[in-house]
Amino acid sequence: MRADIRESWSLDPATPITRQISRILRERIIQVDLKPGDRLSESEVARFYDVSRQPVREAFIRLADQGLLAILPQRGTIVSRIGYNAVLDARFLREAIEADIAKILALQQDAAVIRELRAQLDHQARVGQDTPQDFFGYDDLFHRTLAEAAGKGGAWKQIEGLKSQMDRVRFLSLGQFPQRKLIAQHGAIVDAIERGAVPQANAAVRRHLREVLSELPQIVATNAAYFELPEGALPQPVHAPIQGYPEDGLPSD
């Protein structure tokens, strides 16, 4: 494990403990350091961090509310499997929210926002292909910047709460992670916003967020034990064209 990751999973005594433990356990679950089916003990976590059991219990409840932990009476707490339907639902909600965010920005055409997004694209392009974990942080920054620039920072906080299962899938996809493709899709979003092209901006966001659908069946097939599948069946490849637009999801000018 990288030293910077170990450091981020340490406690800061000056910061609320429950929030920190929630964040650390959430990151460990999303990054598959804690795997679906792993058991967690309040007392062991409390002992490891030298804290009382109360903040740990509260952190467990928060993570259970996010679908990351299952608290089973008389059986303890385990890391939940990834809900296949939860991934699709989160993607659906993100698409609806972020497509409207792109519309707002395309109508505003704020030059300062475009400069910031272009700078982020340049930075993304410089991230080595062997460090996709780092790219995840830059990807989140890009989407958060879009939301905040549109005056929808509160909506981004809602998205962050929704996308835990999508993030778990992203970390399982490291072997086939399409980093260059995602950067190109970010660029298409910025290009459309800069031109004030509302339909193209809307479609570019939708195509980008549907990328997870193309990889999901292969990821599930490779990691079937980690997923909670509908009726226990492996999903079929998903094809989700954007209604009213060509099959690649981008209308022409």
Coordinates of N, CA and C in Angstrom, one line a residue:
M1 N 0.8 -1.2 0.0 CA 0.0 0.0 0.0 C 0.9 1.2 0.0
R2 N 0.5 2.2 -0.8 CA 1.3 3.5 -0.9 C 1.3 4.2 0.4
A3 N 2.4 4.9 0.7 CA 2.5 5.7 1.9 C 1.5 6.7 2.1
D4 N 1.2 7.4 0.9 CA 0.2 8.5 1.0 C -1.2 8.0 1.4
I5 N -1.5 6.8 0.9 CA -2.8 6.2 1.3 C -2.8 5.8 2.8
R6 N -1.7 5.2 3.2 CA -1.7 4.9 4.7 C -1.8 6.1 5.5
E7 N -1.2 7.2 5.1 CA -1.3 8.5 5.8 C -2.8 9.0 5.9
S8 N -3.5 8.9 4.7 CA -4.8 9.4 4.7 C -5.8 8.6 5.5
W9 N -5.3 7.3 5.9 CA -6.2 6.5 6.7 C -5.8 6.5 8.2
S10 N -5.1 7.6 8.6 CA -4.7 7.8 10.0 C -5.7 8.9 10.6
L11 N -5.9 8.9 11.9 CA -6.8 9.8 12.5 C -6.1 11.1 12.9
D12 N -6.8 12.2 12.8 CA -6.3 13.5 13.3 C -7.1 13.8 14.5
P13 N -6.5 13.9 15.7 CA -7.2 14.1 16.9 C -8.0 15.4 17.0
A14 N -7.7 16.4 16.1 CA -8.4 17.6 16.1 C -9.6 17.6 15.3
T15 N -9.9 16.5 14.6 CA -11.1 16.5 13.7 C -12.1 15.5 14.3
P16 N -13.4 15.7 14.2 CA -14.4 14.7 14.7 C -14.1 13.3 14.3
I17 N -14.1 12.4 15.3 CA -13.7 11.0 15.1 C -14.7 10.3 14.2
T18 N -15.9 10.4 14.5 CA -16.9 9.6 13.7 C -16.8 9.9 12.2
R19 N -16.6 11.2 11.9 CA -16.5 11.6 10.5 C -15.3 11.0 9.8
Q20 N -14.2 11.0 10.6 CA -12.9 10.4 10.1 C -13.0 8.9 9.9
I21 N -13.6 8.2 10.9 CA -13.7 6.7 10.7 C -14.6 6.4 9.6
S22 N -15.7 7.1 9.4 CA -16.6 6.9 8.3 C -15.9 7.1 7.0
R23 N -15.1 8.1 6.9 CA -14.3 8.4 5.6 C -13.3 7.3 5.4
I24 N -12.6 6.9 6.4 CA -11.5 5.9 6.2 C -12.1 4.6 5.8
L25 N -13.2 4.1 6.5 CA -13.8 2.8 6.2 C -14.4 2.9 4.8
R26 N -15.1 4.0 4.5 CA -15.7 4.2 3.2 C -14.6 4.0 2.1
E27 N -13.5 4.7 2.2 CA -12.4 4.6 1.2 C -11.9 3.2 1.1
R28 N -11.7 2.5 2.3 CA -11.2 1.2 2.2 C -12.1 0.2 1.6
I29 N -13.4 0.4 1.8 CA -14.4 -0.4 1.1 C -14.4 -0.1 -0.4
I30 N -14.5 1.1 -0.8 CA -14.5 1.5 -2.2 C -13.3 1.0 -2.9
Q31 N -12.1 1.1 -2.3 CA -10.9 0.7 -2.9 C -10.6 -0.8 -2.8
V32 N -11.6 -1.5 -2.3 CA -11.5 -3.0 -2.1 C -10.4 -3.4 -1.2
D33 N -10.0 -2.6 -0.3 CA -9.1 -3.0 0.7 C -9.9 -3.8 1.8
L34 N -11.1 -3.4 2.0 CA -12.1 -4.2 2.7 C -13.0 -4.8 1.6
K35 N -13.1 -6.1 1.5 CA -13.8 -6.7 0.4 C -15.3 -7.1 0.8
P36 N -16.2 -7.2 -0.1 CA -17.5 -7.7 0.2 C -17.5 -9.0 0.9
G37 N -18.2 -9.1 2.0 CA -18.2 -10.3 2.9 C -17.2 -10.2 4.1
D38 N -16.3 -9.3 4.0 CA -15.4 -9.1 5.2 C -16.2 -8.7 6.4
R39 N -15.8 -9.2 7.6 CA -16.5 -8.9 8.8 C -15.7 -7.7 9.5
L40 N -16.5 -6.8 10.1 CA -15.9 -5.7 10.9 C -16.4 -5.8 12.3
S41 N -15.6 -5.5 13.2 CA -15.9 -5.5 14.7 C -15.8 -4.1 15.2
E42 N -16.8 -3.7 15.9 CA -16.7 -2.3 16.6 C -15.6 -2.3 17.5
S43 N -15.4 -3.3 18.3 CA -14.4 -3.3 19.4 C -13.0 -3.3 18.7
E44 N -12.8 -4.1 17.7 CA -11.5 -4.2 17.0 C -11.1 -2.9 16.4
V45 N -12.1 -2.2 15.7 CA -11.8 -1.0 15.0 C -11.5 0.1 16.1
A46 N -12.3 0.1 17.2 CA -12.1 1.1 18.3 C -10.7 0.9 18.9
R47 N -10.3 -0.4 19.1 CA -9.0 -0.7 19.7 C -7.9 -0.3 18.8
F48 N -8.1 -0.5 17.5 CA -7.0 -0.2 16.5 C -6.8 1.3 16.5
Y49 N -7.8 2.1 16.6 CA -7.7 3.6 16.5 C -7.6 4.2 17.9
D50 N -7.7 3.4 19.0 CA -7.6 3.9 20.3 C -8.7 4.9 20.6
V51 N -9.9 4.6 20.3 CA -11.1 5.4 20.5 C -12.2 4.6 21.2
S52 N -13.2 5.2 21.7 CA -14.3 4.5 22.3 C -15.2 3.8 21.2
R53 N -16.0 2.9 21.5 CA -16.8 2.2 20.5 C -18.0 3.1 20.0
Q54 N -18.3 4.2 20.7 CA -19.5 5.0 20.2 C -19.3 5.6 18.8
P55 N -18.1 6.3 18.6 CA -18.0 6.9 17.2 C -17.9 5.8 16.2
V56 N -17.3 4.6 16.5 CA -17.2 3.5 15.6 C -18.6 3.0 15.2
R57 N -19.5 2.9 16.3 CA -20.9 2.5 16.0 C -21.6 3.4 15.1
E58 N -21.4 4.7 15.4 CA -22.1 5.8 14.6 C -21.6 5.7 13.1
A59 N -20.3 5.5 12.9 CA -19.7 5.3 11.6 C -20.3 4.1 10.9
F60 N -20.4 3.0 11.6 CA -21.0 1.8 11.0 C -22.4 2.1 10.5
I61 N -23.2 2.8 11.3 CA -24.6 3.2 10.9 C -24.6 4.0 9.7
R62 N -23.7 5.0 9.6 CA -23.7 5.9 8.4 C -23.3 5.1 7.2
L63 N -22.4 4.2 7.3 CA -22.0 3.4 6.1 C -23.1 2.4 5.8
A64 N -23.8 1.9 6.7 CA -24.9 1.0 6.4 C -26.0 1.8 5.7
D65 N -26.2 3.0 6.0 CA -27.2 3.8 5.3 C -26.8 4.1 3.9
Q66 N -25.5 4.0 3.6 CA -25.0 4.2 2.2 C -24.9 2.9 1.5
G67 N -25.3 1.8 2.1 CA -25.3 0.5 1.5 C -23.9 -0.2 1.4
L68 N -23.0 0.3 2.2 CA -21.6 -0.2 2.2 C -21.4 -1.3 3.3
L69 N -22.2 -1.2 4.3 CA -22.1 -2.2 5.4 C -23.5 -2.8 5.6
A70 N -23.5 -4.0 6.1 CA -24.7 -4.7 6.5 C -24.6 -5.0 8.0
I71 N -25.4 -4.4 8.8 CA -25.4 -4.7 10.3 C -26.4 -5.8 10.6
L72 N -26.0 -7.0 10.9 CA -26.9 -8.1 11.0 C -27.0 -8.5 12.5
P73 N -28.2 -8.4 13.0 CA -28.4 -8.7 14.5 C -27.9 -10.1 14.8
Q74 N -27.2 -10.2 15.9 CA -26.6 -11.5 16.4 C -25.6 -12.1 15.5
R75 N -25.3 -11.4 14.4 CA -24.3 -12.0 13.4 C -23.1 -11.0 13.2
G76 N -23.2 -9.8 13.6 CA -22.2 -8.8 13.4 C -22.4 -7.9 12.2
T77 N -21.3 -7.3 11.8 CA -21.3 -6.3 10.6 C -20.4 -6.8 9.5
I78 N -20.9 -6.8 8.3 CA -20.1 -7.3 7.2 C -20.1 -6.2 6.1
V79 N -19.1 -6.2 5.3 CA -19.0 -5.3 4.1 C -20.1 -5.9 3.1
S80 N -21.0 -5.0 2.7 CA -22.0 -5.4 1.7 C -21.4 -5.7 0.4
R81 N -22.1 -6.6 -0.3 CA -21.8 -6.8 -1.7 C -22.3 -5.6 -2.5
I82 N -21.8 -5.4 -3.7 CA -22.1 -4.3 -4.6 C -23.5 -4.5 -5.2
G83 N -24.4 -3.7 -5.0 CA -25.7 -3.9 -5.5 C -25.7 -3.5 -7.0
Y84 N -26.0 -4.5 -7.9 CA -26.0 -4.2 -9.3 C -27.0 -3.2 -9.7
N85 N -28.2 -3.3 -9.1 CA -29.3 -2.3 -9.4 C -28.9 -1.0 -8.8
A86 N -28.2 -1.0 -7.7 CA -27.9 0.3 -7.0 C -26.9 1.1 -7.9
V87 N -26.0 0.3 -8.6 CA -25.1 1.0 -9.6 C -25.9 1.7 -10.7
L88 N -26.8 0.9 -11.2 CA -27.6 1.5 -12.3 C -28.5 2.7 -11.9
D89 N -29.0 2.6 -10.7 CA -29.8 3.7 -10.2 C -29.0 4.9 -9.9
A90 N -27.8 4.7 -9.4 CA -26.9 5.9 -9.1 C -26.5 6.5 -10.4
R91 N -26.2 5.7 -11.4 CA -25.8 6.3 -12.7 C -27.0 7.1 -13.3
F92 N -28.2 6.5 -13.2 CA -29.4 7.2 -13.7 C -29.5 8.6 -13.1
L93 N -29.4 8.6 -11.7 CA -29.6 9.9 -11.0 C -28.5 10.9 -11.3
R94 N -27.3 10.4 -11.4 CA -26.1 11.3 -11.7 C -26.4 11.9 -13.1
E95 N -26.8 11.1 -14.1 CA -26.9 11.6 -15.4 C -28.0 12.7 -15.5
A96 N -29.1 12.5 -14.8 CA -30.2 13.5 -14.8 C -29.7 14.8 -14.2
I97 N -28.9 14.7 -13.1 CA -28.5 15.9 -12.4 C -27.4 16.6 -13.2
E98 N -26.4 15.8 -13.6 CA -25.2 16.4 -14.3 C -25.5 16.9 -15.7
A99 N -26.5 16.3 -16.4 CA -26.9 16.8 -17.7 C -27.5 18.2 -17.5
D100 N -28.3 18.5 -16.5 CA -28.8 19.8 -16.3 C -27.7 20.8 -15.8
I101 N -26.7 20.3 -15.1 CA -25.6 21.2 -14.7 C -24.9 21.6 -16.0
A102 N -24.6 20.7 -16.9 CA -24.0 21.1 -18.2 C -24.8 22.1 -19.0
K103 N -26.1 21.9 -18.9 CA -27.0 22.9 -19.6 C -26.8 24.3 -19.0
I104 N -26.8 24.4 -17.7 CA -26.7 25.7 -17.1 C -25.3 26.3 -17.5
L105 N -24.3 25.5 -17.5 CA -22.9 26.1 -17.8 C -22.9 26.5 -19.3
A106 N -23.5 25.7 -20.2 CA -23.5 26.1 -21.6 C -24.2 27.4 -21.8
L107 N -25.2 27.6 -21.0 CA -26.0 28.9 -21.2 C -25.2 30.1 -20.6
Q108 N -24.4 29.8 -19.6 CA -23.6 30.9 -18.9 C -22.4 31.2 -19.7
Q109 N -21.7 30.2 -20.3 CA -20.4 30.4 -21.0 C -19.5 31.3 -20.3
D110 N -19.1 30.9 -19.1 CA -18.3 31.7 -18.2 C -16.8 31.4 -18.6
A111 N -16.1 32.4 -19.0 CA -14.7 32.2 -19.5 C -13.8 31.7 -18.4
A112 N -14.0 32.2 -17.2 CA -13.1 31.8 -16.1 C -13.3 30.3 -15.8
V113 N -14.6 29.8 -15.8 CA -14.9 28.4 -15.6 C -14.2 27.6 -16.7
I114 N -14.3 28.0 -17.9 CA -13.7 27.3 -19.0 C -12.2 27.2 -18.8
R115 N -11.5 28.2 -18.4 CA -10.1 28.2 -18.2 C -9.7 27.2 -17.1
E116 N -10.5 27.2 -16.0 CA -10.2 26.2 -14.9 C -10.4 24.8 -15.4
L117 N -11.5 24.5 -16.2 CA -11.7 23.2 -16.7 C -10.6 22.8 -17.7
R118 N -10.2 23.7 -18.5 CA -9.1 23.4 -19.5 C -7.8 23.0 -18.7
A119 N -7.5 23.8 -17.6 CA -6.3 23.5 -16.8 C -6.4 22.1 -16.2
Q120 N -7.6 21.7 -15.8 CA -7.8 20.4 -15.2 C -7.6 19.3 -16.3
L121 N -8.1 19.6 -17.5 CA -7.9 18.6 -18.6 C -6.4 18.4 -18.8
D122 N -5.6 19.5 -18.9 CA -4.2 19.4 -19.1 C -3.6 18.5 -18.0
H123 N -4.0 18.7 -16.7 CA -3.4 18.0 -15.6 C -3.8 16.5 -15.7
Q124 N -5.1 16.2 -16.1 CA -5.5 14.9 -16.3 C -4.6 14.1 -17.3
A125 N -4.3 14.8 -18.4 CA -3.6 14.2 -19.4 C -2.1 13.9 -19.0
R126 N -1.6 14.6 -18.0 CA -0.3 14.3 -17.5 C -0.2 13.2 -16.5
V127 N -1.3 12.7 -16.0 CA -1.3 11.7 -15.0 C -0.9 10.4 -15.7
G128 N 0.0 9.6 -15.2 CA 0.5 8.4 -15.8 C -0.6 7.4 -15.9
Q129 N -0.5 6.6 -17.0 CA -1.5 5.5 -17.2 C -1.4 4.4 -16.2
D130 N -0.3 4.4 -15.5 CA -0.1 3.4 -14.4 C -0.7 3.8 -13.1
T131 N -1.3 5.0 -13.0 CA -1.8 5.4 -11.7 C -3.3 5.8 -11.9
P132 N -4.2 4.9 -12.3 CA -5.6 5.2 -12.4 C -6.2 5.6 -11.1
Q133 N -5.7 5.1 -10.0 CA -6.3 5.5 -8.7 C -6.2 7.0 -8.5
D134 N -5.1 7.6 -8.9 CA -4.9 9.1 -8.8 C -5.9 9.8 -9.7
F135 N -6.2 9.2 -10.9 CA -7.1 9.8 -11.8 C -8.5 9.9 -11.3
F136 N -8.9 9.0 -10.4 CA -10.2 9.0 -9.8 C -10.5 10.3 -9.1
G137 N -9.4 10.8 -8.4 CA -9.6 12.0 -7.6 C -9.7 13.2 -8.6
Y138 N -9.0 13.2 -9.7 CA -9.1 14.3 -10.6 C -10.4 14.3 -11.4
D139 N -10.9 13.1 -11.6 CA -12.3 12.9 -12.2 C -13.3 13.5 -11.3
D140 N -13.3 13.2 -10.0 CA -14.2 13.7 -9.1 C -14.1 15.3 -9.0
L141 N -12.9 15.8 -9.0 CA -12.7 17.2 -9.0 C -13.3 17.9 -10.2
F142 N -13.2 17.3 -11.4 CA -13.8 17.8 -12.6 C -15.3 17.9 -12.5
H143 N -15.9 16.9 -12.0 CA -17.4 16.9 -11.9 C -17.8 17.8 -10.8
R144 N -17.1 17.9 -9.7 CA -17.4 18.8 -8.6 C -17.3 20.2 -9.1
T145 N -16.3 20.5 -9.9 CA -16.1 21.9 -10.4 C -17.3 22.3 -11.3
L146 N -17.7 21.4 -12.1 CA -18.9 21.6 -13.0 C -20.1 22.0 -12.1
A147 N -20.3 21.2 -11.0 CA -21.5 21.4 -10.2 C -21.4 22.8 -9.5
E148 N -20.2 23.0 -8.9 CA -20.0 24.3 -8.1 C -20.1 25.5 -9.0
A149 N -19.6 25.4 -10.2 CA -19.6 26.5 -11.2 C -21.0 26.8 -11.6
A150 N -21.9 25.8 -11.6 CA -23.3 26.0 -11.9 C -24.1 26.4 -10.7
G151 N -23.5 26.6 -9.6 CA -24.2 27.0 -8.4 C -24.9 25.8 -7.8
K152 N -24.5 24.6 -8.1 CA -25.1 23.4 -7.6 C -24.2 22.5 -6.7
G153 N -23.5 23.2 -5.9 CA -22.6 22.5 -5.0 C -23.3 21.5 -4.0
G154 N -24.5 21.9 -3.6 CA -25.3 21.1 -2.8 C -25.8 19.8 -3.5
A155 N -26.0 19.9 -4.8 CA -26.4 18.8 -5.6 C -25.2 17.8 -5.7
W156 N -24.0 18.4 -5.8 CA -22.8 17.5 -5.8 C -22.7 16.7 -4.6
K157 N -23.0 17.3 -3.4 CA -22.9 16.5 -2.2 C -23.9 15.4 -2.2
Q158 N -25.1 15.6 -2.8 CA -26.0 14.5 -2.9 C -25.5 13.4 -3.8
I159 N -24.8 13.8 -4.9 CA -24.2 12.9 -5.8 C -23.2 12.0 -5.1
E160 N -22.3 12.7 -4.3 CA -21.3 11.9 -3.6 C -21.9 10.8 -2.7
G161 N -23.0 11.1 -2.1 CA -23.7 10.1 -1.3 C -24.2 9.0 -2.1
L162 N -24.6 9.3 -3.4 CA -25.2 8.2 -4.2 C -24.2 7.3 -4.9
K163 N -23.0 7.8 -5.2 CA -22.2 7.1 -6.1 C -21.2 6.1 -5.5
S164 N -21.4 5.8 -4.2 CA -20.5 4.8 -3.6 C -20.3 3.5 -4.3
Q165 N -21.5 3.0 -4.8 CA -21.4 1.7 -5.5 C -20.8 1.8 -6.8
M166 N -21.0 3.0 -7.5 CA -20.3 3.2 -8.8 C -18.8 3.3 -8.6
D167 N -18.4 3.9 -7.5 CA -17.0 4.1 -7.2 C -16.3 2.7 -6.9
R168 N -17.1 1.8 -6.3 CA -16.5 0.5 -6.0 C -16.3 -0.2 -7.4
V169 N -17.2 -0.1 -8.3 CA -17.1 -0.7 -9.6 C -15.9 -0.1 -10.3
R170 N -15.7 1.2 -10.2 CA -14.5 1.9 -10.8 C -13.2 1.2 -10.4
F171 N -13.1 0.9 -9.1 CA -11.8 0.3 -8.6 C -11.7 -1.1 -9.0
L172 N -12.8 -1.8 -9.3 CA -12.7 -3.1 -9.8 C -12.3 -3.1 -11.3
S173 N -12.4 -2.0 -11.9 CA -12.2 -1.9 -13.4 C -10.8 -1.5 -13.7
L174 N -9.9 -1.4 -12.7 CA -8.5 -0.9 -12.9 C -7.8 -1.6 -14.0
G175 N -8.0 -2.9 -14.2 CA -7.3 -3.7 -15.2 C -7.7 -3.2 -16.6
Q176 N -8.9 -2.7 -16.8 CA -9.3 -2.2 -18.1 C -9.8 -0.8 -18.1
F177 N -9.2 0.0 -17.3 CA -9.6 1.4 -17.0 C -9.4 2.2 -18.2
P178 N -10.4 2.8 -18.9 CA -10.2 3.6 -20.1 C -9.9 5.1 -19.8
Q179 N -8.7 5.3 -19.3 CA -8.4 6.7 -18.8 C -8.4 7.7 -20.0
R180 N -7.8 7.3 -21.0 CA -7.7 8.3 -22.2 C -9.1 8.6 -22.7
K181 N -9.9 7.5 -22.8 CA -11.2 7.7 -23.3 C -12.0 8.7 -22.4
L182 N -11.9 8.5 -21.1 CA -12.6 9.4 -20.2 C -12.2 10.8 -20.3
I183 N -10.8 11.0 -20.4 CA -10.3 12.4 -20.6 C -10.9 13.0 -21.9
A184 N -10.9 12.2 -22.9 CA -11.5 12.7 -24.2 C -13.0 13.1 -24.0
Q185 N -13.7 12.3 -23.2 CA -15.1 12.6 -22.9 C -15.2 13.9 -22.1
H186 N -14.3 14.1 -21.1 CA -14.3 15.4 -20.4 C -14.1 16.5 -21.4
G187 N -13.2 16.3 -22.3 CA -12.9 17.4 -23.3 C -14.1 17.7 -24.1
A188 N -14.9 16.7 -24.5 CA -16.1 16.9 -25.3 C -17.1 17.7 -24.5
I189 N -17.2 17.5 -23.2 CA -18.1 18.3 -22.3 C -17.7 19.7 -22.3
V190 N -16.4 20.0 -22.1 CA -15.9 21.4 -22.0 C -16.1 22.1 -23.3
D191 N -15.8 21.4 -24.4 CA -15.9 22.0 -25.8 C -17.4 22.4 -26.0
A192 N -18.3 21.6 -25.6 CA -19.7 21.9 -25.9 C -20.2 23.1 -25.0
I193 N -19.7 23.1 -23.7 CA -20.0 24.2 -22.8 C -19.4 25.5 -23.3
E194 N -18.2 25.4 -23.8 CA -17.5 26.7 -24.3 C -18.3 27.2 -25.5
R195 N -18.8 26.4 -26.4 CA -19.6 26.8 -27.6 C -21.0 27.3 -27.2
G196 N -21.4 27.0 -26.0 CA -22.8 27.3 -25.6 C -23.8 26.3 -26.3
A197 N -23.3 25.1 -26.7 CA -24.1 24.1 -27.4 C -24.8 23.3 -26.4
V198 N -26.0 23.7 -26.0 CA -26.7 23.0 -24.9 C -27.0 21.5 -25.3
P199 N -27.5 21.1 -26.4 CA -27.8 19.7 -26.7 C -26.5 18.9 -26.7
Q200 N -25.4 19.4 -27.2 CA -24.2 18.7 -27.3 C -23.6 18.5 -25.9
A201 N -23.7 19.5 -25.0 CA -23.2 19.4 -23.7 C -24.0 18.4 -22.9
N202 N -25.3 18.4 -23.1 CA -26.2 17.4 -22.4 C -25.8 16.0 -22.8
A203 N -25.7 15.8 -24.1 CA -25.4 14.5 -24.6 C -24.0 14.0 -24.2
A204 N -23.0 15.0 -24.2 CA -21.6 14.6 -23.8 C -21.6 14.1 -22.4
V205 N -22.3 14.7 -21.5 CA -22.4 14.3 -20.1 C -23.0 12.9 -20.1
R206 N -24.1 12.7 -20.8 CA -24.8 11.4 -20.7 C -23.9 10.3 -21.2
R207 N -23.2 10.5 -22.4 CA -22.4 9.5 -22.9 C -21.2 9.2 -21.9
H208 N -20.7 10.2 -21.3 CA -19.6 10.0 -20.3 C -20.1 9.1 -19.1
L209 N -21.2 9.4 -18.6 CA -21.7 8.7 -17.4 C -22.2 7.3 -17.7
R210 N -22.5 7.1 -19.0 CA -22.9 5.8 -19.4 C -21.8 4.8 -19.7
E211 N -20.6 5.4 -19.6 CA -19.4 4.5 -19.9 C -19.3 3.3 -19.0
V212 N -19.8 3.5 -17.7 CA -19.8 2.4 -16.8 C -20.6 1.2 -17.2
L213 N -21.7 1.5 -18.0 CA -22.6 0.5 -18.5 C -21.9 -0.5 -19.5
S214 N -21.0 0.0 -20.3 CA -20.3 -0.8 -21.3 C -19.3 -1.8 -20.6
E215 N -18.7 -1.4 -19.5 CA -17.8 -2.3 -18.8 C -18.4 -3.1 -17.7
L216 N -19.6 -2.8 -17.3 CA -20.2 -3.5 -16.1 C -20.3 -5.0 -16.3
P217 N -20.9 -5.5 -17.4 CA -21.0 -7.0 -17.5 C -19.7 -7.7 -17.3
Q218 N -18.6 -7.2 -17.9 CA -17.3 -7.9 -17.8 C -16.8 -7.8 -16.4
I219 N -17.0 -6.6 -15.7 CA -16.5 -6.5 -14.4 C -17.3 -7.5 -13.4
V220 N -18.6 -7.6 -13.6 CA -19.4 -8.5 -12.8 C -19.0 -9.9 -13.1
A221 N -18.8 -10.3 -14.3 CA -18.4 -11.7 -14.6 C -17.1 -12.0 -14.0
T222 N -16.1 -11.1 -13.9 CA -14.8 -11.3 -13.3 C -14.9 -11.3 -11.8
N223 N -15.8 -10.6 -11.2 CA -15.9 -10.5 -9.7 C -17.3 -10.8 -9.2
A224 N -17.9 -11.9 -9.7 CA -19.3 -12.2 -9.4 C -19.6 -12.3 -7.9
A225 N -18.6 -12.8 -7.2 CA -18.8 -13.0 -5.7 C -19.0 -11.6 -5.0
Y226 N -18.5 -10.6 -5.6 CA -18.6 -9.3 -5.0 C -19.9 -8.5 -5.2
F227 N -20.8 -9.1 -6.1 CA -22.0 -8.4 -6.5 C -23.3 -9.1 -6.0
E228 N -24.2 -8.2 -5.7 CA -25.6 -8.7 -5.5 C -26.4 -8.5 -6.8
L229 N -26.7 -9.6 -7.4 CA -27.3 -9.5 -8.7 C -28.8 -9.7 -8.7
P230 N -29.5 -9.1 -9.6 CA -31.0 -9.4 -9.7 C -31.3 -10.8 -10.1
E231 N -32.0 -11.5 -9.2 CA -32.4 -12.9 -9.4 C -31.2 -13.8 -9.6
G232 N -30.0 -13.4 -9.1 CA -28.8 -14.2 -9.2 C -28.3 -14.4 -10.6
A233 N -28.7 -13.6 -11.6 CA -28.2 -13.8 -13.0 C -27.2 -12.8 -13.3
L234 N -26.2 -13.2 -14.2 CA -25.2 -12.3 -14.7 C -25.9 -11.3 -15.7
P235 N -25.6 -10.0 -15.6 CA -26.2 -9.1 -16.5 C -25.8 -9.3 -17.9
Q236 N -26.6 -8.9 -18.8 CA -26.3 -8.9 -20.3 C -25.6 -7.6 -20.6
P237 N -24.9 -7.5 -21.7 CA -24.3 -6.2 -22.1 C -25.4 -5.2 -22.2
V238 N -25.1 -4.0 -21.8 CA -26.1 -2.9 -21.8 C -25.8 -1.9 -22.9
H239 N -26.8 -1.7 -23.7 CA -26.7 -0.7 -24.8 C -27.7 0.4 -24.5
A240 N -27.2 1.6 -24.3 CA -28.1 2.7 -23.8 C -27.9 3.9 -24.7
P241 N -28.4 3.9 -26.0 CA -28.4 5.1 -26.8 C -29.2 6.2 -26.2
I242 N -28.8 7.4 -26.5 CA -29.4 8.6 -26.0 C -30.6 9.0 -26.9
Q243 N -31.8 8.9 -26.4 CA -32.9 9.2 -27.3 C -32.9 10.5 -28.0
G244 N -33.1 10.4 -29.3 CA -33.1 11.7 -30.1 C -31.7 12.0 -30.6
Y245 N -30.7 11.3 -30.3 CA -29.3 11.5 -30.7 C -28.8 10.3 -31.5
P246 N -27.7 10.5 -32.3 CA -27.1 9.3 -32.9 C -26.6 8.3 -31.9
E247 N -26.2 7.1 -32.4 CA -25.9 6.0 -31.5 C -24.6 6.3 -30.7
D248 N -23.8 7.3 -31.1 CA -22.6 7.6 -30.3 C -23.0 8.6 -29.2
G249 N -24.3 9.0 -29.2 CA -24.7 9.9 -28.1 C -24.4 11.3 -28.3
L250 N -23.9 11.7 -29.4 CA -23.5 13.1 -29.6 C -24.2 13.7 -30.8
P251 N -25.1 14.6 -30.7 CA -25.7 15.3 -31.9 C -24.6 16.0 -32.7
S252 N -24.9 16.1 -33.9 CA -24.0 16.9 -34.7 C -24.4 18.4 -34.7
D253 N -23.4 19.3 -35.0 CA -23.7 20.7 -34.9 C -24.6 21.1 -36.1

